[in-house]
Every structure is written in structure tokens, then in C-alpha cells.
GROMACS .gro file of C-alpha atoms in nm:
model
  246
    1UNK     CA    1  -1.366  13.455  14.966
    2UNK     CA    2  -1.043  13.275  14.887
    3UNK     CA    3  -1.054  12.915  14.757
    4UNK     CA    4  -0.939  12.794  15.101
    5UNK     CA    5  -1.216  12.990  15.274
    6UNK     CA    6  -1.473  12.845  15.034
    7UNK     CA    7  -1.346  12.493  15.101
    8UNK     CA    8  -1.357  12.540  15.477
    9UNK     CA    9  -1.706  12.692  15.455
   10UNK     CA   10  -1.820  12.390  15.254
   11UNK     CA   11  -1.678  12.147  15.511
   12UNK     CA   12  -1.840  12.341  15.792
   13UNK     CA   13  -2.180  12.340  15.621
   14UNK     CA   14  -2.157  11.970  15.533
   15UNK     CA   15  -2.081  11.860  15.890
   16UNK     CA   16  -2.369  12.060  16.041
   17UNK     CA   17  -2.650  11.831  15.931
   18UNK     CA   18  -2.510  11.486  16.017
   19UNK     CA   19  -2.416  11.622  16.360
   20UNK     CA   20  -2.770  11.752  16.408
   21UNK     CA   21  -2.902  11.401  16.344
   22UNK     CA   22  -2.637  11.232  16.563
   23UNK     CA   23  -2.681  11.463  16.864
   24UNK     CA   24  -3.059  11.457  16.827
   25UNK     CA   25  -3.059  11.078  16.824
   26UNK     CA   26  -2.825  11.049  17.123
   27UNK     CA   27  -3.046  11.273  17.338
   28UNK     CA   28  -3.378  11.134  17.214
   29UNK     CA   29  -3.440  10.887  17.503
   30UNK     CA   30  -3.409  11.173  17.754
   31UNK     CA   31  -3.570  11.440  17.539
   32UNK     CA   32  -3.888  11.240  17.470
   33UNK     CA   33  -3.975  11.237  17.840
   34UNK     CA   34  -3.823  11.566  17.956
   35UNK     CA   35  -3.823  11.923  17.829
   36UNK     CA   36  -3.494  11.964  18.014
   37UNK     CA   37  -3.354  11.684  17.802
   38UNK     CA   38  -3.484  11.846  17.482
   39UNK     CA   39  -3.336  12.183  17.578
   40UNK     CA   40  -3.003  12.024  17.671
   41UNK     CA   41  -2.991  11.853  17.334
   42UNK     CA   42  -3.056  12.175  17.142
   43UNK     CA   43  -2.800  12.367  17.347
   44UNK     CA   44  -2.541  12.092  17.304
   45UNK     CA   45  -2.585  12.104  16.927
   46UNK     CA   46  -2.568  12.484  16.928
   47UNK     CA   47  -2.244  12.481  17.125
   48UNK     CA   48  -2.101  12.230  16.879
   49UNK     CA   49  -2.182  12.475  16.599
   50UNK     CA   50  -2.028  12.767  16.788
   51UNK     CA   51  -1.709  12.569  16.845
   52UNK     CA   52  -1.675  12.442  16.489
   53UNK     CA   53  -1.764  12.784  16.345
   54UNK     CA   54  -1.478  12.940  16.539
   55UNK     CA   55  -1.198  12.710  16.425
   56UNK     CA   56  -1.331  12.610  16.083
   57UNK     CA   57  -1.452  12.942  15.941
   58UNK     CA   58  -1.336  13.206  16.191
   59UNK     CA   59  -1.676  13.308  16.333
   60UNK     CA   60  -1.670  13.390  16.704
   61UNK     CA   61  -2.010  13.406  16.873
   62UNK     CA   62  -2.073  13.669  17.140
   63UNK     CA   63  -2.383  13.740  17.349
   64UNK     CA   64  -2.411  14.089  17.493
   65UNK     CA   65  -2.651  14.248  17.736
   66UNK     CA   66  -2.839  14.059  18.005
   67UNK     CA   67  -3.043  13.756  17.895
   68UNK     CA   68  -3.366  13.754  18.097
   69UNK     CA   69  -3.434  13.466  18.333
   70UNK     CA   70  -3.806  13.499  18.400
   71UNK     CA   71  -4.125  13.494  18.197
   72UNK     CA   72  -4.088  13.755  17.922
   73UNK     CA   73  -4.153  13.816  17.555
   74UNK     CA   74  -3.838  13.827  17.340
   75UNK     CA   75  -3.873  14.029  17.016
   76UNK     CA   76  -3.566  13.964  16.804
   77UNK     CA   77  -3.417  14.054  16.470
   78UNK     CA   78  -3.355  13.748  16.253
   79UNK     CA   79  -3.077  13.724  15.995
   80UNK     CA   80  -2.973  13.359  15.981
   81UNK     CA   81  -2.984  13.019  16.152
   82UNK     CA   82  -2.700  13.131  16.377
   83UNK     CA   83  -2.900  13.389  16.573
   84UNK     CA   84  -3.163  13.123  16.653
   85UNK     CA   85  -2.900  12.909  16.824
   86UNK     CA   86  -2.732  13.199  17.001
   87UNK     CA   87  -3.055  13.338  17.148
   88UNK     CA   88  -3.185  12.996  17.250
   89UNK     CA   89  -2.859  12.896  17.419
   90UNK     CA   90  -2.843  13.222  17.616
   91UNK     CA   91  -3.187  13.171  17.772
   92UNK     CA   92  -3.285  12.919  18.042
   93UNK     CA   93  -3.630  12.806  17.920
   94UNK     CA   94  -3.692  12.947  17.574
   95UNK     CA   95  -3.940  12.851  17.306
   96UNK     CA   96  -4.011  13.001  16.966
   97UNK     CA   97  -4.308  13.122  16.771
   98UNK     CA   98  -4.238  12.978  16.429
   99UNK     CA   99  -4.391  12.905  16.093
  100UNK     CA  100  -4.585  12.579  16.077
  101UNK     CA  101  -4.371  12.435  15.797
  102UNK     CA  102  -4.077  12.395  16.036
  103UNK     CA  103  -4.262  12.118  16.221
  104UNK     CA  104  -4.208  11.898  15.914
  105UNK     CA  105  -3.831  11.955  15.918
  106UNK     CA  106  -3.635  11.646  16.029
  107UNK     CA  107  -3.496  11.668  16.385
  108UNK     CA  108  -3.572  12.041  16.420
  109UNK     CA  109  -3.946  11.982  16.387
  110UNK     CA  110  -3.950  11.698  16.639
  111UNK     CA  111  -3.756  11.897  16.898
  112UNK     CA  112  -3.972  12.206  16.838
  113UNK     CA  113  -4.275  11.996  16.933
  114UNK     CA  114  -4.102  11.861  17.243
  115UNK     CA  115  -4.026  12.218  17.354
  116UNK     CA  116  -4.386  12.332  17.295
  117UNK     CA  117  -4.288  12.588  17.034
  118UNK     CA  118  -4.588  12.772  16.890
  119UNK     CA  119  -4.648  12.705  16.520
  120UNK     CA  120  -4.851  12.948  16.308
  121UNK     CA  121  -4.971  12.955  15.949
  122UNK     CA  122  -4.823  13.272  15.801
  123UNK     CA  123  -5.046  13.250  15.494
  124UNK     CA  124  -5.354  13.345  15.700
  125UNK     CA  125  -5.245  13.646  15.901
  126UNK     CA  126  -5.558  13.715  16.107
  127UNK     CA  127  -5.623  13.351  16.193
  128UNK     CA  128  -5.252  13.298  16.259
  129UNK     CA  129  -5.242  13.579  16.515
  130UNK     CA  130  -5.555  13.452  16.693
  131UNK     CA  131  -5.416  13.097  16.704
  132UNK     CA  132  -5.079  13.226  16.821
  133UNK     CA  133  -5.240  13.408  17.114
  134UNK     CA  134  -5.451  13.103  17.206
  135UNK     CA  135  -5.153  12.869  17.189
  136UNK     CA  136  -4.938  13.103  17.395
  137UNK     CA  137  -5.209  13.133  17.660
  138UNK     CA  138  -5.248  12.754  17.666
  139UNK     CA  139  -4.874  12.707  17.717
  140UNK     CA  140  -4.821  12.955  17.998
  141UNK     CA  141  -4.820  12.685  18.264
  142UNK     CA  142  -4.444  12.666  18.206
  143UNK     CA  143  -4.284  13.002  18.272
  144UNK     CA  144  -4.018  13.092  18.022
  145UNK     CA  145  -3.903  13.316  17.744
  146UNK     CA  146  -4.126  13.331  17.436
  147UNK     CA  147  -3.925  13.432  17.128
  148UNK     CA  148  -4.086  13.597  16.829
  149UNK     CA  149  -3.907  13.731  16.523
  150UNK     CA  150  -4.065  14.072  16.487
  151UNK     CA  151  -4.016  14.092  16.109
  152UNK     CA  152  -4.152  13.741  16.061
  153UNK     CA  153  -3.859  13.608  15.859
  154UNK     CA  154  -3.485  13.629  15.804
  155UNK     CA  155  -3.382  13.972  15.675
  156UNK     CA  156  -3.061  14.032  15.483
  157UNK     CA  157  -2.822  14.290  15.635
  158UNK     CA  158  -2.891  14.633  15.494
  159UNK     CA  159  -3.248  14.549  15.392
  160UNK     CA  160  -3.537  14.711  15.573
  161UNK     CA  161  -3.851  14.501  15.627
  162UNK     CA  162  -4.173  14.581  15.808
  163UNK     CA  163  -4.228  14.477  16.170
  164UNK     CA  164  -4.532  14.249  16.190
  165UNK     CA  165  -4.835  14.333  16.400
  166UNK     CA  166  -4.833  13.991  16.571
  167UNK     CA  167  -4.558  14.108  16.805
  168UNK     CA  168  -4.773  14.400  16.920
  169UNK     CA  169  -5.075  14.173  16.967
  170UNK     CA  170  -4.874  13.939  17.190
  171UNK     CA  171  -4.732  14.230  17.388
  172UNK     CA  172  -5.084  14.356  17.462
  173UNK     CA  173  -5.229  14.011  17.527
  174UNK     CA  174  -4.957  13.877  17.756
  175UNK     CA  175  -4.898  14.200  17.952
  176UNK     CA  176  -4.537  14.097  17.993
  177UNK     CA  177  -4.208  14.280  17.971
  178UNK     CA  178  -4.062  14.264  17.619
  179UNK     CA  179  -3.687  14.233  17.569
  180UNK     CA  180  -3.569  14.344  17.222
  181UNK     CA  181  -3.272  14.165  17.064
  182UNK     CA  182  -3.041  14.314  16.800
  183UNK     CA  183  -2.792  14.123  16.586
  184UNK     CA  184  -2.531  14.139  16.311
  185UNK     CA  185  -2.492  13.764  16.243
  186UNK     CA  186  -2.604  13.793  15.880
  187UNK     CA  187  -2.278  13.971  15.797
  188UNK     CA  188  -2.082  13.655  15.881
  189UNK     CA  189  -2.348  13.390  15.815
  190UNK     CA  190  -2.580  13.488  15.525
  191UNK     CA  191  -2.940  13.369  15.529
  192UNK     CA  192  -2.884  13.163  15.212
  193UNK     CA  193  -2.592  12.966  15.071
  194UNK     CA  194  -2.284  12.818  15.235
  195UNK     CA  195  -2.064  13.128  15.244
  196UNK     CA  196  -1.920  13.201  15.588
  197UNK     CA  197  -1.708  13.506  15.667
  198UNK     CA  198  -1.472  13.550  15.965
  199UNK     CA  199  -1.578  13.795  16.233
  200UNK     CA  200  -1.757  13.844  16.564
  201UNK     CA  201  -2.123  13.742  16.539
  202UNK     CA  202  -2.323  13.925  16.807
  203UNK     CA  203  -2.670  13.899  16.951
  204UNK     CA  204  -2.743  14.170  17.206
  205UNK     CA  205  -3.026  14.178  17.460
  206UNK     CA  206  -3.137  14.541  17.485
  207UNK     CA  207  -3.313  14.739  17.758
  208UNK     CA  208  -3.657  14.591  17.829
  209UNK     CA  209  -3.983  14.753  17.726
  210UNK     CA  210  -4.223  14.739  18.019
  211UNK     CA  211  -4.590  14.645  17.969
  212UNK     CA  212  -4.853  14.915  17.937
  213UNK     CA  213  -4.773  15.091  17.610
  214UNK     CA  214  -5.037  15.107  17.340
  215UNK     CA  215  -4.964  14.887  17.039
  216UNK     CA  216  -4.857  15.166  16.802
  217UNK     CA  217  -4.617  15.321  17.053
  218UNK     CA  218  -4.475  14.981  17.142
  219UNK     CA  219  -4.410  14.884  16.779
  220UNK     CA  220  -4.240  15.216  16.707
  221UNK     CA  221  -4.018  15.185  17.015
  222UNK     CA  222  -3.931  14.822  16.939
  223UNK     CA  223  -3.836  14.887  16.578
  224UNK     CA  224  -3.631  15.193  16.660
  225UNK     CA  225  -3.428  15.019  16.931
  226UNK     CA  226  -3.365  14.699  16.737
  227UNK     CA  227  -3.285  14.861  16.402
  228UNK     CA  228  -3.056  15.131  16.543
  229UNK     CA  229  -2.855  14.886  16.750
  230UNK     CA  230  -2.843  14.623  16.475
  231UNK     CA  231  -2.707  14.887  16.235
  232UNK     CA  232  -2.439  14.975  16.490
  233UNK     CA  233  -2.343  14.609  16.531
  234UNK     CA  234  -2.324  14.562  16.153
  235UNK     CA  235  -2.099  14.866  16.120
  236UNK     CA  236  -1.883  14.720  16.397
  237UNK     CA  237  -1.848  14.409  16.179
  238UNK     CA  238  -1.740  14.618  15.879
  239UNK     CA  239  -2.075  14.630  15.699
  240UNK     CA  240  -2.244  14.959  15.617
  241UNK     CA  241  -2.626  14.928  15.613
  242UNK     CA  242  -2.754  15.092  15.296
  243UNK     CA  243  -3.119  15.137  15.391
  244UNK     CA  244  -3.258  14.935  15.102
  245UNK     CA  245  -3.627  14.840  15.124
  246UNK     CA  246  -3.752  14.489  15.081
   0.00000   0.00000   0.00000
């Protein structure tokens, strides 16, 4: 990065957090009493980030494929904060399965609760999966798109990480269509630090996986589709995945 690019990336990163607080506060009276208000707030903030990312650091955000409208399971690859915003904004009534610690994060945690996101304790895998299934069942009165990050965490471009069994458990339990999502956003927006690199950040909704597969077959199909397409998107952005293992 040139000195100018570093300076612009710093300004971009600095403005993100005050604007999160300001927009969250402005929408709070509506959001407290309405999930529509909470969703509108989160999408307004996300669109602010997309706009500022484009002119401040040269990142253009692009959603490909067909975002589902009904009640489905979304199994996505996760590379940075940017793909969270892009996926959420593309969907009409989305909520996330997320680690419990996020609930203590200012603004994000409060809005996650308002949207009925499902929090799990990743330190206790078996209990976390059982609780996740119970919480999902309890929240199904509001049809929508349930988003799970199949690898359980942000994964650096070029690094291979296992797909977690919780996605397969949900697929079997919910008996819903699963829509895989591939991405390359980590090439432009790394998971750590303030570096930002110009380019086209893509999240792509792939062909759905219908219910009825056994867990092993489903997990193999999901990983193959997401990893192959994510590698293609990263190559499109000028990054060659090297197949390293985490």
C-alpha cells in the first residue's frame, strides 16, 4: 500500500465506529419496538459502509446470484466484517447464528438481540449445537433466512479450515433448503488490521441444496461448492489461493 492508501484506509476505519453508534442511536426508538426498525438500521449502516468504502478506499461491493426470499438456511464462507453486511443487506429477513461473546459488543450486541440472532457458546461444542437447534426451533415463528458461517469463524484467503458439524445438524433438523454463499471479500478487506485494498468485493448466492441428503453427503457438497467458487472469486480479484491448512 502507498502512504496515501494507508492514510485513506485509516480514515475509513476510524469513521466506521462513530457512525455505527450514531446510526444505531438514531434508529433506536423505532428498533426497540420493531424488528423492521432494527433491520432498517442495520441495512442503513451497511449501505453507509458500502458507499464510503467505494470512494474512500476503492472497494466496490457486488452481490451475485439470487438472494432467497423465503425461509431457508444460509451456509456462508466468512472472511471479514464486510461479508456480514453484504449478506445481511441482500436478504429480506435475515438473522445470524453467532458466538455468544458478540452479544456484549456495543451496538452490535444490542441489535443482534433485537433481531433474535441465535447466540452459542463455541467452547462447548456438543451443548452449543443442542442449544443452537433449540433456539432456532423456538424462533421459527418468524419466517426468514438463518445465516450460519459453516467454518465457524473468519478464514483468511488461501487458508483451508474445516467445516463445522453444526451446519449439518441444522440442515437435518430444520429440513429446509440450504443456500451456500461464496465470497472473496478477504482479499480487499482482511479479517484483521485496517488495511483496505481496491477491488470488487463479491458475495455470491449459489445453487440451493435441497433437503433430504444425509449429513455426510450434505457437508461434502456444501464444502465443495463454496470452496471452489470462493477460489474462483479470489482469482478474479487477483489472489491465487495457495491451499494452506489452518
